[in-house]
Amino acid sequence: MRAVIQERYGSPDVIELGELPEPVPADGEVLIEVRAASLNGSDRENLAGSPFYSRIGGLRRPRHPVPGSDVAGVVAAVGSAVGEFAPGDEVFGELAGYRGGLAEYVATPPALLARKPAGLSFVEAAAIPQSGCIAYRATLGVREGDAVLVNGAGGAGGAFVVGLAKHLGAEVTAVDRADKADYLRLIGADEAIGYEDEDWADHRDRYDRVVDLIGHRSPFRVHRALRPGGRYLMVGGRTRILLATLLAGPAAGARAGKRVRVLAVPQSRADLEAVTELVVAGAVAPVIDRVYPLAEAGAAFERIASGRNRGKVVVEVPGSR
Ligand SMILES: NC(=O)c1ccc[n+]([C@@H]2O[C@H](COP(=O)([O-])OP(=O)(O)OC[C@H]3O[C@@H](n4cnc5c(N)ncnc54)[C@H](OP(=O)(O)O)[C@@H]3O)[C@@H](O)[C@H]2O)c1
C-alpha cells in the first residue's frame, strides 16, 4: 500500500511517499481503508520531535513510521474478536497510538472509532476527532455570558473551541498571529488579539476560562488573568511549562478559587460521538483550511509547519480497491 513514511524527526522534507505492506488486523482490530486523514498541531510536533513530550515512546526516531492520528474511512476487514463493526461500515476516529493514518490502510482497535454520520463527508469527519474532543473537554462547564479566552485559536483545534464556547453563550476572545484576526472573527470570536501586539496575560481578573493551546507562561502569571472562580486549562505548549503547570498549577491562584490545570484529554468514543452530534445539529462545524491528495502530504505538512493554515489541513486518500 502507499503510505507517508517518516523515519526521523525534522522538517517536512523528512517525509516521503513510499510502499509498505498492507497491515493485517489482529483479532481485536479493524482494518480501515482510509479515505481522509486530518493533521493536528500534534502531527506538527510529532514530525519535529518537539516539544519533548512528542518523543514519548520514540526518543531517537518515531516509534511508528507512518504519521497521522485522525482518520475517516471504510472498514475493509475485521479481526475475529470484533463484533461491532463489519466490512463496508463507514467509520472515523483518532487512532489509539496517534500514528498510522496517512496510508491507504490502517489497523486499529475499534474502541475509539465511531460510525460516520451519512451527512458528513470523509474529509469533514476526519477533521473532527482530536480537535473536536479537545474542544469538547475544554469547554465543559462554560456558561452563558462567561468570558472565554482561547490562546492559539487560529490553528487546527482553535475553531472548535471558539465554536463550542460561542454555542454555549460565551463572549470569546481569540488570540493568534495578528494577520489571522479577520479569520478569528469569521469563526465567531467577539474579539481578536494579535500575540505580537498584546499580551492577554496582562489583563487582570478578566476571564472565566482560558483555554491555552500553546502554553508558554508560568502558572503564577496566567492565574492573574482569571476572575475569581475562573479556570485556566493548558492543552499544549512547552514541556517546561507543562511540568510547571502540573506541579504548581493547583497552588497558583487557589486562594481566589481559581484553578490552573493541565487538561488531559482522554481518547474517548463517547466524547467523539457527543461533539459529532453537535456538528450534525449545526451547533459547530469543523473549519477546513485545505485538502491535499496523499501524494502531496509533504505540502500538507509544510502548510501546518508554517502556521499559515487557518483551521484543519486534510489529506485525502483515493479508495484503492
Ligand atoms: N492535553 C491533551 O490531552 C492533548 C491531546 C492532544 C493534543 N494536545 C495538544 O494540543 C495542542 C493542539 O493545538 P492545535 O492542534 O490547535 O495546534 P496548532 O494547529 O499548531 O495551532 C497553534 C496555533 O497557535 C499559534 N501560536 C503560535 N505561537 C503563539 C503565541 N505565542 N500565542 C498565541 N498563539 C500562538 C499558531 O500560529 P503561528 O504558528 O502562525 O504563530 C497556531 O495558529 C497541541 O500542542 C497538541 O500536542 C493535547
mmCIF file of C-alpha atoms and ligand atoms in Angstrom:
data_model
loop_
_atom_site.group_PDB
_atom_site.id
_atom_site.type_symbol
_atom_site.label_atom_id
_atom_site.label_comp_id
_atom_site.label_asym_id
_atom_site.label_seq_id
_atom_site.Cartn_x
_atom_site.Cartn_y
_atom_site.Cartn_z
ATOM 1 C CA MET A 1 0.000 0.000 0.000
ATOM 2 C CA ARG A 2 1.032 3.630 -0.415
ATOM 3 C CA ALA A 3 1.920 5.366 2.831
ATOM 4 C CA VAL A 4 3.598 8.521 4.101
ATOM 5 C CA ILE A 5 6.846 7.457 5.765
ATOM 6 C CA GLN A 6 8.719 9.391 8.462
ATOM 7 C CA GLU A 7 11.916 7.659 9.604
ATOM 8 C CA ARG A 8 13.341 10.572 11.623
ATOM 9 C CA TYR A 9 12.367 13.827 13.275
ATOM 10 C CA GLY A 10 12.794 17.052 11.363
ATOM 11 C CA SER A 11 11.210 19.459 8.895
ATOM 12 C CA PRO A 12 8.531 18.419 6.347
ATOM 13 C CA ASP A 13 11.213 17.248 3.893
ATOM 14 C CA VAL A 14 11.969 14.190 6.098
ATOM 15 C CA ILE A 15 8.713 12.584 4.995
ATOM 16 C CA GLU A 16 8.259 10.745 1.740
ATOM 17 C CA LEU A 17 5.615 8.720 -0.005
ATOM 18 C CA GLY A 18 6.553 5.031 -0.129
ATOM 19 C CA GLU A 19 5.246 1.485 -0.177
ATOM 20 C CA LEU A 20 4.602 -0.587 2.943
ATOM 21 C CA PRO A 21 2.935 -3.968 3.397
ATOM 22 C CA GLU A 22 -0.813 -3.687 3.998
ATOM 23 C CA PRO A 23 -1.419 -4.208 7.743
ATOM 24 C CA VAL A 24 -3.136 -7.405 8.827
ATOM 25 C CA PRO A 25 -5.682 -6.766 11.596
ATOM 26 C CA ALA A 26 -5.115 -8.677 14.848
ATOM 27 C CA ASP A 27 -8.088 -10.498 16.426
ATOM 28 C CA GLY A 28 -9.167 -7.344 18.244
ATOM 29 C CA GLU A 29 -8.589 -4.873 15.391
ATOM 30 C CA VAL A 30 -10.360 -3.500 12.373
ATOM 31 C CA LEU A 31 -8.638 -2.725 9.080
ATOM 32 C CA ILE A 32 -9.712 0.666 7.737
ATOM 33 C CA GLU A 33 -9.393 1.687 4.122
ATOM 34 C CA VAL A 34 -8.504 5.308 4.794
ATOM 35 C CA ARG A 35 -10.349 7.942 2.747
ATOM 36 C CA ALA A 36 -9.155 11.044 4.598
ATOM 37 C CA ALA A 37 -6.766 11.898 7.437
ATOM 38 C CA SER A 38 -6.506 15.314 9.074
ATOM 39 C CA LEU A 39 -3.448 16.940 10.604
ATOM 40 C CA ASN A 40 -3.291 18.476 14.063
ATOM 41 C CA GLY A 41 -0.736 20.521 15.951
ATOM 42 C CA SER A 42 0.319 17.194 17.473
ATOM 43 C CA ASP A 43 1.273 15.908 13.992
ATOM 44 C CA ARG A 44 3.477 19.001 13.541
ATOM 45 C CA GLU A 45 5.058 18.262 16.933
ATOM 46 C CA ASN A 46 5.479 14.541 16.129
ATOM 47 C CA LEU A 47 7.195 15.478 12.860
ATOM 48 C CA ALA A 48 9.638 17.823 14.569
ATOM 49 C CA GLY A 49 10.088 15.707 17.724
ATOM 50 C CA SER A 50 9.467 18.872 19.710
ATOM 51 C CA PRO A 51 8.204 19.668 22.351
ATOM 52 C CA PHE A 52 9.983 16.818 24.064
ATOM 53 C CA TYR A 53 6.752 15.018 25.060
ATOM 54 C CA SER A 54 6.213 14.222 21.361
ATOM 55 C CA ARG A 55 9.150 11.767 21.628
ATOM 56 C CA ILE A 56 7.481 9.615 24.281
ATOM 57 C CA GLY A 57 7.924 6.049 23.043
ATOM 58 C CA GLY A 58 10.350 7.121 20.301
ATOM 59 C CA LEU A 59 13.287 9.040 21.707
ATOM 60 C CA ARG A 60 15.559 8.947 18.627
ATOM 61 C CA ARG A 61 13.110 8.156 15.846
ATOM 62 C CA PRO A 62 9.318 7.920 15.547
ATOM 63 C CA ARG A 63 8.016 4.722 17.132
ATOM 64 C CA HIS A 64 5.777 4.117 14.080
ATOM 65 C CA PRO A 65 6.951 5.167 10.613
ATOM 66 C CA VAL A 66 3.568 6.444 9.402
ATOM 67 C CA PRO A 67 2.260 9.748 10.836
ATOM 68 C CA GLY A 68 -1.408 10.741 11.124
ATOM 69 C CA SER A 69 -3.812 10.215 14.017
ATOM 70 C CA ASP A 70 -7.276 11.314 12.805
ATOM 71 C CA VAL A 71 -8.875 9.228 10.071
ATOM 72 C CA ALA A 72 -12.140 8.546 8.295
ATOM 73 C CA GLY A 73 -12.660 5.580 6.021
ATOM 74 C CA VAL A 74 -14.380 2.301 5.289
ATOM 75 C CA VAL A 75 -13.909 -0.913 7.265
ATOM 76 C CA ALA A 76 -12.143 -3.346 4.928
ATOM 77 C CA ALA A 77 -11.793 -6.323 7.320
ATOM 78 C CA VAL A 78 -12.286 -7.155 10.998
ATOM 79 C CA GLY A 79 -10.407 -9.452 13.387
ATOM 80 C CA SER A 80 -12.181 -12.497 14.787
ATOM 81 C CA ALA A 81 -12.896 -10.811 18.156
ATOM 82 C CA VAL A 82 -14.560 -7.710 16.667
ATOM 83 C CA GLY A 83 -18.345 -7.828 16.668
ATOM 84 C CA GLU A 84 -19.396 -4.215 16.492
ATOM 85 C CA PHE A 85 -18.154 -3.298 13.002
ATOM 86 C CA ALA A 86 -18.309 -5.147 9.697
ATOM 87 C CA PRO A 87 -16.666 -4.656 6.302
ATOM 88 C CA GLY A 88 -18.286 -1.759 4.470
ATOM 89 C CA ASP A 89 -19.071 0.309 7.594
ATOM 90 C CA GLU A 90 -18.052 3.959 7.327
ATOM 91 C CA VAL A 91 -16.107 4.960 10.438
ATOM 92 C CA PHE A 92 -13.930 7.758 11.786
ATOM 93 C CA GLY A 93 -11.872 8.453 14.884
ATOM 94 C CA GLU A 94 -8.489 9.017 16.461
ATOM 95 C CA LEU A 95 -6.009 6.138 16.204
ATOM 96 C CA ALA A 96 -5.031 4.571 19.529
ATOM 97 C CA GLY A 97 -1.282 5.205 19.132
ATOM 98 C CA TYR A 98 -1.735 8.587 17.366
ATOM 99 C CA ARG A 99 0.042 7.295 14.238
ATOM 100 C CA GLY A 100 -0.549 5.262 11.096
ATOM 101 C CA GLY A 101 -3.324 7.281 9.458
ATOM 102 C CA LEU A 102 -1.532 8.697 6.395
ATOM 103 C CA ALA A 103 -1.700 5.478 4.441
ATOM 104 C CA GLU A 104 -4.140 3.577 2.290
ATOM 105 C CA TYR A 105 -4.877 1.184 5.175
ATOM 106 C CA VAL A 106 -4.504 1.225 8.934
ATOM 107 C CA ALA A 107 -5.312 -1.457 11.526
ATOM 108 C CA THR A 108 -6.575 -0.243 14.910
ATOM 109 C CA PRO A 109 -8.693 -1.421 17.855
ATOM 110 C CA PRO A 110 -12.307 -0.359 17.331
ATOM 111 C CA ALA A 111 -12.793 1.189 20.805
ATOM 112 C CA LEU A 112 -12.136 4.752 19.623
ATOM 113 C CA LEU A 113 -13.996 4.533 16.330
ATOM 114 C CA ALA A 114 -17.485 5.850 15.696
ATOM 115 C CA ARG A 115 -19.833 5.412 12.760
ATOM 116 C CA LYS A 116 -19.554 8.275 10.293
ATOM 117 C CA PRO A 117 -22.855 10.161 10.036
ATOM 118 C CA ALA A 118 -24.202 9.930 6.481
ATOM 119 C CA GLY A 119 -24.443 13.721 6.199
ATOM 120 C CA LEU A 120 -20.707 14.243 6.733
ATOM 121 C CA SER A 121 -18.094 13.687 4.047
ATOM 122 C CA PHE A 122 -14.967 11.669 4.841
ATOM 123 C CA VAL A 123 -12.976 14.924 4.787
ATOM 124 C CA GLU A 124 -15.336 16.590 7.285
ATOM 125 C CA ALA A 125 -15.406 13.526 9.546
ATOM 126 C CA ALA A 126 -11.606 13.227 9.541
ATOM 127 C CA ALA A 127 -11.373 16.855 10.673
ATOM 128 C CA ILE A 128 -13.302 16.213 13.899
ATOM 129 C CA PRO A 129 -11.636 13.660 16.250
ATOM 130 C CA GLN A 130 -8.669 15.194 18.110
ATOM 131 C CA SER A 131 -9.582 18.864 17.852
ATOM 132 C CA GLY A 132 -13.283 18.240 18.447
ATOM 133 C CA CYS A 133 -12.606 16.130 21.552
ATOM 134 C CA ILE A 134 -10.131 18.677 22.944
ATOM 135 C CA ALA A 135 -12.697 21.437 22.443
ATOM 136 C CA TYR A 136 -15.473 19.346 23.966
ATOM 137 C CA ARG A 137 -13.489 18.778 27.187
ATOM 138 C CA ALA A 138 -12.030 22.299 27.259
ATOM 139 C CA THR A 139 -15.460 23.921 27.178
ATOM 140 C CA LEU A 140 -17.298 21.617 29.623
ATOM 141 C CA GLY A 141 -18.917 23.832 32.264
ATOM 142 C CA VAL A 142 -18.763 27.067 30.242
ATOM 143 C CA ARG A 143 -21.912 29.055 30.944
ATOM 144 C CA GLU A 144 -23.894 31.710 29.111
ATOM 145 C CA GLY A 145 -22.153 35.073 29.472
ATOM 146 C CA ASP A 146 -18.782 33.638 30.544
ATOM 147 C CA ALA A 147 -15.695 35.417 29.233
ATOM 148 C CA VAL A 148 -13.584 32.756 27.465
ATOM 149 C CA LEU A 149 -10.112 33.339 26.020
ATOM 150 C CA VAL A 150 -8.650 30.853 23.516
ATOM 151 C CA ASN A 151 -4.897 31.177 23.079
ATOM 152 C CA GLY A 152 -3.610 29.775 19.755
ATOM 153 C CA ALA A 153 -7.118 29.883 18.256
ATOM 154 C CA GLY A 154 -6.036 30.183 14.622
ATOM 155 C CA GLY A 155 -4.586 26.678 14.175
ATOM 156 C CA ALA A 156 -6.057 23.197 13.830
ATOM 157 C CA GLY A 157 -8.021 22.991 17.051
ATOM 158 C CA GLY A 158 -8.948 26.572 17.860
ATOM 159 C CA ALA A 159 -12.014 26.869 15.645
ATOM 160 C CA PHE A 160 -13.739 24.054 17.520
ATOM 161 C CA VAL A 161 -13.011 25.672 20.900
ATOM 162 C CA VAL A 162 -14.247 29.070 19.705
ATOM 163 C CA GLY A 163 -17.316 27.481 18.081
ATOM 164 C CA LEU A 164 -18.315 25.428 21.127
ATOM 165 C CA ALA A 165 -17.743 28.345 23.528
ATOM 166 C CA LYS A 166 -19.969 30.548 21.344
ATOM 167 C CA HIS A 167 -22.586 27.784 21.175
ATOM 168 C CA LEU A 168 -22.625 27.771 24.991
ATOM 169 C CA GLY A 169 -23.233 31.532 25.035
ATOM 170 C CA ALA A 170 -19.760 32.773 25.996
ATOM 171 C CA GLU A 171 -18.074 36.028 24.991
ATOM 172 C CA VAL A 172 -14.965 34.781 23.217
ATOM 173 C CA THR A 173 -11.565 36.420 22.856
ATOM 174 C CA ALA A 174 -9.285 34.614 20.395
ATOM 175 C CA VAL A 175 -5.504 35.077 20.378
ATOM 176 C CA ASP A 176 -3.178 34.207 17.484
ATOM 177 C CA ARG A 177 -0.887 35.933 14.995
ATOM 178 C CA ALA A 178 -2.244 39.382 14.182
ATOM 179 C CA ASP A 179 -2.797 38.602 10.496
ATOM 180 C CA LYS A 180 -5.334 35.918 11.469
ATOM 181 C CA ALA A 181 -7.665 38.460 13.158
ATOM 182 C CA ASP A 182 -10.238 38.514 10.319
ATOM 183 C CA TYR A 183 -10.321 34.718 10.289
ATOM 184 C CA LEU A 184 -10.780 34.593 14.069
ATOM 185 C CA ARG A 185 -13.788 36.926 13.823
ATOM 186 C CA LEU A 186 -15.140 34.866 10.937
ATOM 187 C CA ILE A 187 -15.188 31.709 13.078
ATOM 188 C CA GLY A 188 -17.137 33.575 15.759
ATOM 189 C CA ALA A 189 -14.677 35.316 18.093
ATOM 190 C CA ASP A 190 -16.047 38.545 19.573
ATOM 191 C CA GLU A 191 -12.538 39.936 19.945
ATOM 192 C CA ALA A 192 -9.232 39.001 18.291
ATOM 193 C CA ILE A 193 -5.833 39.724 19.841
ATOM 194 C CA GLY A 194 -2.576 39.512 17.876
ATOM 195 C CA TYR A 195 0.026 37.882 20.106
ATOM 196 C CA GLU A 196 2.729 40.174 18.716
ATOM 197 C CA ASP A 197 0.733 43.269 19.726
ATOM 198 C CA GLU A 198 -0.684 42.488 23.136
ATOM 199 C CA ASP A 199 -0.138 40.038 25.992
ATOM 200 C CA TRP A 200 -3.507 38.721 27.168
ATOM 201 C CA ALA A 201 -1.937 37.639 30.477
ATOM 202 C CA ASP A 202 -1.572 41.339 31.371
ATOM 203 C CA HIS A 203 -5.375 41.568 31.599
ATOM 204 C CA ARG A 204 -6.219 41.289 35.297
ATOM 205 C CA ASP A 205 -9.341 39.462 36.521
ATOM 206 C CA ARG A 206 -10.809 39.311 33.016
ATOM 207 C CA TYR A 207 -11.656 35.704 32.069
ATOM 208 C CA ASP A 208 -13.806 32.873 33.441
ATOM 209 C CA ARG A 209 -11.997 30.342 31.275
ATOM 210 C CA VAL A 210 -8.689 30.385 29.447
ATOM 211 C CA VAL A 211 -8.053 27.516 27.003
ATOM 212 C CA ASP A 212 -4.363 27.576 26.152
ATOM 213 C CA LEU A 213 -3.447 25.517 23.088
ATOM 214 C CA ILE A 214 0.126 26.805 23.080
ATOM 215 C CA GLY A 215 1.069 27.500 26.703
ATOM 216 C CA HIS A 216 4.352 29.237 27.423
ATOM 217 C CA ARG A 217 3.581 31.278 30.531
ATOM 218 C CA SER A 218 4.153 30.401 34.149
ATOM 219 C CA PRO A 219 1.111 29.254 36.151
ATOM 220 C CA PHE A 220 1.846 32.083 38.583
ATOM 221 C CA ARG A 221 1.327 34.563 35.754
ATOM 222 C CA VAL A 222 -1.720 33.180 33.954
ATOM 223 C CA HIS A 223 -3.884 32.949 37.068
ATOM 224 C CA ARG A 224 -3.945 36.744 37.335
ATOM 225 C CA ALA A 225 -5.965 36.978 34.128
ATOM 226 C CA LEU A 226 -8.705 34.806 35.673
ATOM 227 C CA ARG A 227 -11.749 36.110 37.516
ATOM 228 C CA PRO A 228 -12.329 34.588 40.959
ATOM 229 C CA GLY A 229 -13.578 31.032 40.342
ATOM 230 C CA GLY A 230 -12.089 31.031 36.824
ATOM 231 C CA ARG A 231 -10.218 28.140 35.191
ATOM 232 C CA TYR A 232 -7.046 28.077 33.116
ATOM 233 C CA LEU A 233 -6.629 24.892 31.065
ATOM 234 C CA MET A 234 -3.288 24.205 29.401
ATOM 235 C CA VAL A 235 -3.842 21.905 26.428
ATOM 236 C CA GLY A 236 -0.452 22.064 24.685
ATOM 237 C CA GLY A 237 2.776 24.046 24.673
ATOM 238 C CA ARG A 238 6.271 23.948 26.087
ATOM 239 C CA THR A 239 7.287 20.897 28.114
ATOM 240 C CA ARG A 240 8.808 23.065 30.872
ATOM 241 C CA ILE A 241 5.550 24.982 31.249
ATOM 242 C CA LEU A 242 3.537 21.774 31.126
ATOM 243 C CA LEU A 243 5.531 20.398 34.052
ATOM 244 C CA ALA A 244 5.343 23.700 35.948
ATOM 245 C CA THR A 245 1.571 23.827 35.446
ATOM 246 C CA LEU A 246 1.168 20.209 36.542
ATOM 247 C CA LEU A 247 3.206 20.734 39.688
ATOM 248 C CA ALA A 248 2.483 24.325 40.702
ATOM 249 C CA GLY A 249 -0.824 24.993 38.903
ATOM 250 C CA PRO A 250 -3.024 23.739 41.768
ATOM 251 C CA ALA A 251 -1.381 26.242 44.155
ATOM 252 C CA ALA A 252 -1.492 29.199 41.761
ATOM 253 C CA GLY A 253 -4.493 31.393 42.465
ATOM 254 C CA ALA A 254 -6.057 28.797 44.771
ATOM 255 C CA ARG A 255 -6.930 31.398 47.409
ATOM 256 C CA ALA A 256 -9.230 33.202 44.976
ATOM 257 C CA GLY A 257 -10.814 29.901 43.967
ATOM 258 C CA LYS A 258 -9.019 29.995 40.624
ATOM 259 C CA ARG A 259 -7.989 26.701 39.056
ATOM 260 C CA VAL A 260 -4.858 26.413 36.927
ATOM 261 C CA ARG A 261 -4.505 22.955 35.397
ATOM 262 C CA VAL A 262 -3.194 20.862 32.533
ATOM 263 C CA LEU A 263 -6.156 19.451 30.625
ATOM 264 C CA ALA A 264 -5.508 15.775 29.892
ATOM 265 C CA VAL A 265 -7.955 14.903 27.139
ATOM 266 C CA PRO A 266 -8.869 11.207 27.147
ATOM 267 C CA GLN A 267 -9.221 9.375 23.846
ATOM 268 C CA SER A 268 -12.926 8.640 24.066
ATOM 269 C CA ARG A 269 -15.557 7.395 21.657
ATOM 270 C CA ALA A 270 -18.272 8.910 23.888
ATOM 271 C CA ASP A 271 -16.698 12.365 23.572
ATOM 272 C CA LEU A 272 -16.298 11.927 19.815
ATOM 273 C CA GLU A 273 -19.958 10.985 19.471
ATOM 274 C CA ALA A 274 -21.037 13.899 21.688
ATOM 275 C CA VAL A 275 -19.116 16.518 19.717
ATOM 276 C CA THR A 276 -20.158 14.967 16.386
ATOM 277 C CA GLU A 277 -23.809 15.233 17.442
ATOM 278 C CA LEU A 278 -23.241 18.964 17.853
ATOM 279 C CA VAL A 279 -21.675 19.105 14.379
ATOM 280 C CA VAL A 280 -24.597 17.236 12.826
ATOM 281 C CA ALA A 281 -27.045 19.553 14.641
ATOM 282 C CA GLY A 282 -25.236 22.553 13.134
ATOM 283 C CA ALA A 283 -24.077 23.947 16.513
ATOM 284 C CA VAL A 284 -20.410 23.873 15.489
ATOM 285 C CA ALA A 285 -18.533 22.977 12.311
ATOM 286 C CA PRO A 286 -15.034 21.749 11.518
ATOM 287 C CA VAL A 287 -13.145 24.505 9.696
ATOM 288 C CA ILE A 288 -11.180 23.074 6.779
ATOM 289 C CA ASP A 289 -8.236 25.097 5.563
ATOM 290 C CA ARG A 290 -7.082 22.964 2.607
ATOM 291 C CA VAL A 291 -7.363 19.426 1.283
ATOM 292 C CA TYR A 292 -4.295 17.726 -0.274
ATOM 293 C CA PRO A 293 -4.028 14.378 -2.077
ATOM 294 C CA LEU A 294 -1.898 11.700 -0.381
ATOM 295 C CA ALA A 295 0.844 12.236 -2.970
ATOM 296 C CA GLU A 296 1.186 15.838 -1.707
ATOM 297 C CA ALA A 297 1.280 15.021 2.009
ATOM 298 C CA GLY A 298 4.633 16.831 2.226
ATOM 299 C CA ALA A 299 2.931 20.057 1.181
ATOM 300 C CA ALA A 300 0.230 19.438 3.786
ATOM 301 C CA PHE A 301 2.923 19.166 6.484
ATOM 302 C CA GLU A 302 4.634 22.291 5.148
ATOM 303 C CA ARG A 303 1.357 24.129 5.481
ATOM 304 C CA ILE A 304 0.910 23.231 9.158
ATOM 305 C CA ALA A 305 4.610 23.733 9.919
ATOM 306 C CA SER A 306 4.446 27.271 8.502
ATOM 307 C CA GLY A 307 1.467 28.255 10.643
ATOM 308 C CA ARG A 308 -0.288 29.595 7.536
ATOM 309 C CA ASN A 309 -3.220 27.203 7.963
ATOM 310 C CA ARG A 310 -6.424 28.612 9.339
ATOM 311 C CA GLY A 311 -8.217 25.542 10.664
ATOM 312 C CA LYS A 312 -7.678 21.952 9.601
ATOM 313 C CA VAL A 313 -5.458 20.615 6.848
ATOM 314 C CA VAL A 314 -6.821 17.325 5.492
ATOM 315 C CA VAL A 315 -5.155 14.699 3.310
ATOM 316 C CA GLU A 316 -7.489 12.787 1.032
ATOM 317 C CA VAL A 317 -6.680 9.177 0.157
ATOM 318 C CA PRO A 318 -8.238 7.758 -3.005
ATOM 319 C CA GLY A 319 -10.013 4.414 -2.491
ATOM 320 C CA SER A 320 -7.566 1.722 -3.609
ATOM 321 C CA ARG A 321 -9.852 -1.289 -4.066
HETATM 322 N N1 LIG B 1 -3.913 17.914 26.541
HETATM 323 C C1 LIG B 1 -4.142 16.857 25.793
HETATM 324 O O1 LIG B 1 -4.616 15.812 26.262
HETATM 325 C C2 LIG B 1 -3.844 16.936 24.322
HETATM 326 C C3 LIG B 1 -4.301 15.953 23.443
HETATM 327 C C4 LIG B 1 -3.998 16.072 22.108
HETATM 328 C C5 LIG B 1 -3.240 17.156 21.652
HETATM 329 N N2 LIG B 1 -2.793 18.078 22.555
HETATM 330 C C6 LIG B 1 -2.011 19.262 22.163
HETATM 331 O O2 LIG B 1 -2.921 20.301 21.891
HETATM 332 C C7 LIG B 1 -2.301 21.252 21.041
HETATM 333 C C8 LIG B 1 -3.362 21.463 19.973
HETATM 334 O O3 LIG B 1 -3.162 22.576 19.229
HETATM 335 P P1 LIG B 1 -3.594 22.708 17.708
HETATM 336 O O4 LIG B 1 -3.723 21.382 17.074
HETATM 337 O O5 LIG B 1 -4.706 23.660 17.584
HETATM 338 O O6 LIG B 1 -2.195 23.380 17.268
HETATM 339 P P2 LIG B 1 -1.780 24.251 16.038
HETATM 340 O O7 LIG B 1 -2.585 23.868 14.836
HETATM 341 O O8 LIG B 1 -0.313 24.163 15.976
HETATM 342 O O9 LIG B 1 -2.215 25.727 16.442
HETATM 343 C C9 LIG B 1 -1.493 26.536 17.318
HETATM 344 C C10 LIG B 1 -1.749 27.990 16.950
HETATM 345 O O10 LIG B 1 -1.092 28.810 17.907
HETATM 346 C C11 LIG B 1 -0.490 29.904 17.227
HETATM 347 N N3 LIG B 1 0.580 30.460 18.035
HETATM 348 C C12 LIG B 1 1.932 30.280 17.936
HETATM 349 N N4 LIG B 1 2.572 30.988 18.899
HETATM 350 C C13 LIG B 1 1.601 31.618 19.603
HETATM 351 C C14 LIG B 1 1.644 32.515 20.716
HETATM 352 N N5 LIG B 1 2.787 32.888 21.282
HETATM 353 N N6 LIG B 1 0.465 32.965 21.195
HETATM 354 C C15 LIG B 1 -0.722 32.612 20.624
HETATM 355 N N7 LIG B 1 -0.815 31.790 19.563
HETATM 356 C C16 LIG B 1 0.334 31.282 19.064
HETATM 357 C C17 LIG B 1 -0.021 29.297 15.905
HETATM 358 O O11 LIG B 1 0.145 30.317 14.933
HETATM 359 P P3 LIG B 1 1.540 30.638 14.206
HETATM 360 O O12 LIG B 1 2.238 29.319 14.011
HETATM 361 O O13 LIG B 1 1.128 31.292 12.926
HETATM 362 O O14 LIG B 1 2.311 31.540 15.095
HETATM 363 C C18 LIG B 1 -1.208 28.375 15.573
HETATM 364 O O15 LIG B 1 -2.213 29.079 14.862
HETATM 365 C C19 LIG B 1 -1.003 20.616 20.559
HETATM 366 O O16 LIG B 1 0.092 21.150 21.289
HETATM 367 C C20 LIG B 1 -1.166 19.131 20.945
HETATM 368 O O17 LIG B 1 0.022 18.453 21.273
HETATM 369 C C21 LIG B 1 -3.095 17.986 23.854
#
